[in-house]
Amino acid sequence: QVQLVESGGGLVQAGGSLRLSCAASGRSFSNYPMGWFRQAPGKEREFVAAISWNSGITSYGDSVKGRFTISRDNAKNTVYLQMSSLKPEDTAVYYCAVRARMFPVSRSRGDYDYWGQGTQVTVSS
């Protein structure tokens, strides 16, 4: 059974940093794009970042570009999101996702096949 488990969320002050991890189990995703999305209360789930299978291509949402960095370790079947210069508007539940097809990275949540349960990130002002 495929499972994606996020960790690393928590409470941080504005300007601080957090590193999220997402460990996949049940099958290898080393050949597929992976991504991060987030959802704040009352808002739609939005794209944060995505990375190609070999880390050669990355894509970021406009609101996080220059502050967040996505990376992956295929040997560990894990994707990471390093978040810096955090702002209160970054407060949300963060979800990792896998696009289990050998297609390019995507910013559309409908293109992803597996999702984690999410981890809460709260940024205080």
PDB file of C-alpha atoms in Angstrom:
ATOM      1  CA  GLN A   1       0.000   0.000   0.000  1.00  0.00           C
ATOM      2  CA  VAL A   2       1.374   3.394  -0.983  1.00  0.00           C
ATOM      3  CA  GLN A   3       1.900   5.855   1.828  1.00  0.00           C
ATOM      4  CA  LEU A   4       3.288   9.373   1.888  1.00  0.00           C
ATOM      5  CA  VAL A   5       4.090  10.701   5.338  1.00  0.00           C
ATOM      6  CA  GLU A   6       4.985  14.339   5.881  1.00  0.00           C
ATOM      7  CA  SER A   7       6.931  15.592   8.880  1.00  0.00           C
ATOM      8  CA  GLY A   8       8.736  18.704  10.062  1.00  0.00           C
ATOM      9  CA  GLY A   9       5.828  21.073  10.431  1.00  0.00           C
ATOM     10  CA  GLY A  10       5.322  23.238  13.488  1.00  0.00           C
ATOM     11  CA  LEU A  11       5.125  26.741  14.867  1.00  0.00           C
ATOM     12  CA  VAL A  12       7.774  29.254  13.852  1.00  0.00           C
ATOM     13  CA  GLN A  13       8.154  33.012  14.057  1.00  0.00           C
ATOM     14  CA  ALA A  14       8.083  35.178  10.967  1.00  0.00           C
ATOM     15  CA  GLY A  15      11.476  35.225   9.321  1.00  0.00           C
ATOM     16  CA  GLY A  16      12.309  31.759  10.556  1.00  0.00           C
ATOM     17  CA  SER A  17      12.894  28.496   8.718  1.00  0.00           C
ATOM     18  CA  LEU A  18      11.489  24.993   8.625  1.00  0.00           C
ATOM     19  CA  ARG A  19      12.345  21.883   6.658  1.00  0.00           C
ATOM     20  CA  LEU A  20       9.556  19.555   5.672  1.00  0.00           C
ATOM     21  CA  SER A  21      10.132  15.937   4.729  1.00  0.00           C
ATOM     22  CA  CYS A  22       7.891  13.489   2.913  1.00  0.00           C
ATOM     23  CA  ALA A  23       8.784   9.823   3.032  1.00  0.00           C
ATOM     24  CA  ALA A  24       7.137   7.467   0.581  1.00  0.00           C
ATOM     25  CA  SER A  25       6.626   3.771   1.159  1.00  0.00           C
ATOM     26  CA  GLY A  26       4.922   0.937  -0.638  1.00  0.00           C
ATOM     27  CA  ARG A  27       6.654   1.524  -3.947  1.00  0.00           C
ATOM     28  CA  SER A  28       9.534   3.498  -5.393  1.00  0.00           C
ATOM     29  CA  PHE A  29       8.814   6.928  -6.872  1.00  0.00           C
ATOM     30  CA  SER A  30      12.332   7.590  -8.052  1.00  0.00           C
ATOM     31  CA  ASN A  31      11.166   7.834 -11.683  1.00  0.00           C
ATOM     32  CA  TYR A  32       8.333  10.298 -11.067  1.00  0.00           C
ATOM     33  CA  PRO A  33       7.844  13.981 -10.336  1.00  0.00           C
ATOM     34  CA  MET A  34       6.957  14.949  -6.800  1.00  0.00           C
ATOM     35  CA  GLY A  35       5.459  18.113  -5.441  1.00  0.00           C
ATOM     36  CA  TRP A  36       4.321  20.143  -2.481  1.00  0.00           C
ATOM     37  CA  PHE A  37       0.982  21.911  -2.135  1.00  0.00           C
ATOM     38  CA  ARG A  38      -0.567  23.829   0.731  1.00  0.00           C
ATOM     39  CA  GLN A  39      -4.028  24.711   1.916  1.00  0.00           C
ATOM     40  CA  ALA A  40      -4.915  27.520   4.275  1.00  0.00           C
ATOM     41  CA  PRO A  41      -8.281  27.651   6.067  1.00  0.00           C
ATOM     42  CA  GLY A  42     -11.044  28.689   3.694  1.00  0.00           C
ATOM     43  CA  LYS A  43      -8.780  28.601   0.663  1.00  0.00           C
ATOM     44  CA  GLU A  44      -8.154  26.187  -2.155  1.00  0.00           C
ATOM     45  CA  ARG A  45      -5.140  23.907  -2.172  1.00  0.00           C
ATOM     46  CA  GLU A  46      -2.383  25.737  -4.006  1.00  0.00           C
ATOM     47  CA  PHE A  47       0.823  24.713  -5.709  1.00  0.00           C
ATOM     48  CA  VAL A  48       4.049  25.338  -3.814  1.00  0.00           C
ATOM     49  CA  ALA A  49       6.842  23.467  -5.584  1.00  0.00           C
ATOM     50  CA  ALA A  50       7.595  20.468  -7.769  1.00  0.00           C
ATOM     51  CA  ILE A  51      10.689  18.530  -8.775  1.00  0.00           C
ATOM     52  CA  SER A  52      11.431  16.154 -11.625  1.00  0.00           C
ATOM     53  CA  TRP A  53      12.529  12.572 -11.083  1.00  0.00           C
ATOM     54  CA  ASN A  54      16.243  13.387 -11.417  1.00  0.00           C
ATOM     55  CA  SER A  55      16.059  16.823  -9.730  1.00  0.00           C
ATOM     56  CA  GLY A  56      16.949  18.444 -13.026  1.00  0.00           C
ATOM     57  CA  ILE A  57      13.816  20.559 -13.169  1.00  0.00           C
ATOM     58  CA  THR A  58      12.146  22.449 -10.349  1.00  0.00           C
ATOM     59  CA  SER A  59       9.136  24.722 -10.344  1.00  0.00           C
ATOM     60  CA  TYR A  60       7.855  27.099  -7.671  1.00  0.00           C
ATOM     61  CA  GLY A  61       4.728  29.028  -6.944  1.00  0.00           C
ATOM     62  CA  ASP A  62       5.155  32.779  -7.302  1.00  0.00           C
ATOM     63  CA  SER A  63       4.540  33.418  -3.617  1.00  0.00           C
ATOM     64  CA  VAL A  64       7.400  31.169  -2.474  1.00  0.00           C
ATOM     65  CA  LYS A  65       9.954  31.655  -5.225  1.00  0.00           C
ATOM     66  CA  GLY A  66      13.322  32.628  -3.790  1.00  0.00           C
ATOM     67  CA  ARG A  67      12.361  31.552  -0.262  1.00  0.00           C
ATOM     68  CA  PHE A  68      11.572  27.844  -0.585  1.00  0.00           C
ATOM     69  CA  THR A  69      13.711  25.064  -2.052  1.00  0.00           C
ATOM     70  CA  ILE A  70      12.506  21.619  -3.064  1.00  0.00           C
ATOM     71  CA  SER A  71      14.868  18.666  -3.196  1.00  0.00           C
ATOM     72  CA  ARG A  72      14.694  14.889  -3.187  1.00  0.00           C
ATOM     73  CA  ASP A  73      16.708  11.835  -2.260  1.00  0.00           C
ATOM     74  CA  ASN A  74      15.639   8.941  -4.461  1.00  0.00           C
ATOM     75  CA  ALA A  75      17.663   6.441  -2.441  1.00  0.00           C
ATOM     76  CA  LYS A  76      15.451   7.316   0.527  1.00  0.00           C
ATOM     77  CA  ASN A  77      12.259   7.763  -1.509  1.00  0.00           C
ATOM     78  CA  THR A  78      11.935  11.165   0.154  1.00  0.00           C
ATOM     79  CA  VAL A  79      11.216  14.710  -0.951  1.00  0.00           C
ATOM     80  CA  TYR A  80      12.044  17.812   1.079  1.00  0.00           C
ATOM     81  CA  LEU A  81      10.893  21.402   1.252  1.00  0.00           C
ATOM     82  CA  GLN A  82      13.290  23.879   2.828  1.00  0.00           C
ATOM     83  CA  MET A  83      11.327  26.980   3.800  1.00  0.00           C
ATOM     84  CA  SER A  84      13.110  30.197   4.729  1.00  0.00           C
ATOM     85  CA  SER A  85      12.063  33.778   5.424  1.00  0.00           C
ATOM     86  CA  LEU A  86       8.681  32.474   6.464  1.00  0.00           C
ATOM     87  CA  LYS A  87       5.717  34.841   6.551  1.00  0.00           C
ATOM     88  CA  PRO A  88       2.397  34.587   8.380  1.00  0.00           C
ATOM     89  CA  GLU A  89       0.707  34.062   5.013  1.00  0.00           C
ATOM     90  CA  ASP A  90       2.675  30.820   4.640  1.00  0.00           C
ATOM     91  CA  THR A  91       0.533  29.349   7.409  1.00  0.00           C
ATOM     92  CA  ALA A  92      -1.234  26.290   6.004  1.00  0.00           C
ATOM     93  CA  VAL A  93      -1.354  22.529   5.949  1.00  0.00           C
ATOM     94  CA  TYR A  94       1.388  21.344   3.608  1.00  0.00           C
ATOM     95  CA  TYR A  95       0.879  18.234   1.509  1.00  0.00           C
ATOM     96  CA  CYS A  96       3.333  16.240  -0.559  1.00  0.00           C
ATOM     97  CA  ALA A  97       2.202  14.478  -3.694  1.00  0.00           C
ATOM     98  CA  VAL A  98       3.490  12.145  -6.396  1.00  0.00           C
ATOM     99  CA  ARG A  99       2.669  12.225 -10.068  1.00  0.00           C
ATOM    100  CA  ALA A 100       2.980   8.492 -10.693  1.00  0.00           C
ATOM    101  CA  ARG A 101       3.533   8.785 -14.406  1.00  0.00           C
ATOM    102  CA  MET A 102       6.656   9.549 -16.393  1.00  0.00           C
ATOM    103  CA  PHE A 103       5.408  13.016 -17.319  1.00  0.00           C
ATOM    104  CA  PRO A 104       6.938  16.451 -16.687  1.00  0.00           C
ATOM    105  CA  VAL A 105       6.523  18.322 -13.441  1.00  0.00           C
ATOM    106  CA  SER A 106       3.121  19.900 -13.008  1.00  0.00           C
ATOM    107  CA  ARG A 107       1.645  22.799 -11.032  1.00  0.00           C
ATOM    108  CA  SER A 108      -1.853  21.306 -11.211  1.00  0.00           C
ATOM    109  CA  ARG A 109      -3.080  19.312  -8.240  1.00  0.00           C
ATOM    110  CA  GLY A 110      -5.262  17.216 -10.549  1.00  0.00           C
ATOM    111  CA  ASP A 111      -2.140  15.735 -12.131  1.00  0.00           C
ATOM    112  CA  TYR A 112      -0.965  14.106  -8.912  1.00  0.00           C
ATOM    113  CA  ASP A 113      -1.940  10.570  -8.012  1.00  0.00           C
ATOM    114  CA  TYR A 114      -0.867  10.054  -4.410  1.00  0.00           C
ATOM    115  CA  TRP A 115      -1.099  12.446  -1.494  1.00  0.00           C
ATOM    116  CA  GLY A 116       0.100  12.567   2.064  1.00  0.00           C
ATOM    117  CA  GLN A 117      -2.062  13.472   5.054  1.00  0.00           C
ATOM    118  CA  GLY A 118      -0.445  16.854   5.501  1.00  0.00           C
ATOM    119  CA  THR A 119       1.601  18.645   8.136  1.00  0.00           C
ATOM    120  CA  GLN A 120       0.622  21.932   9.762  1.00  0.00           C
ATOM    121  CA  VAL A 121       2.903  24.936   9.419  1.00  0.00           C
ATOM    122  CA  THR A 122       2.030  27.979  11.492  1.00  0.00           C
ATOM    123  CA  VAL A 123       3.991  31.213  11.186  1.00  0.00           C
ATOM    124  CA  SER A 124       3.445  33.780  13.909  1.00  0.00           C
ATOM    125  CA  SER A 125       3.944  37.492  13.378  1.00  0.00           C
TER     126      SER A 125
END
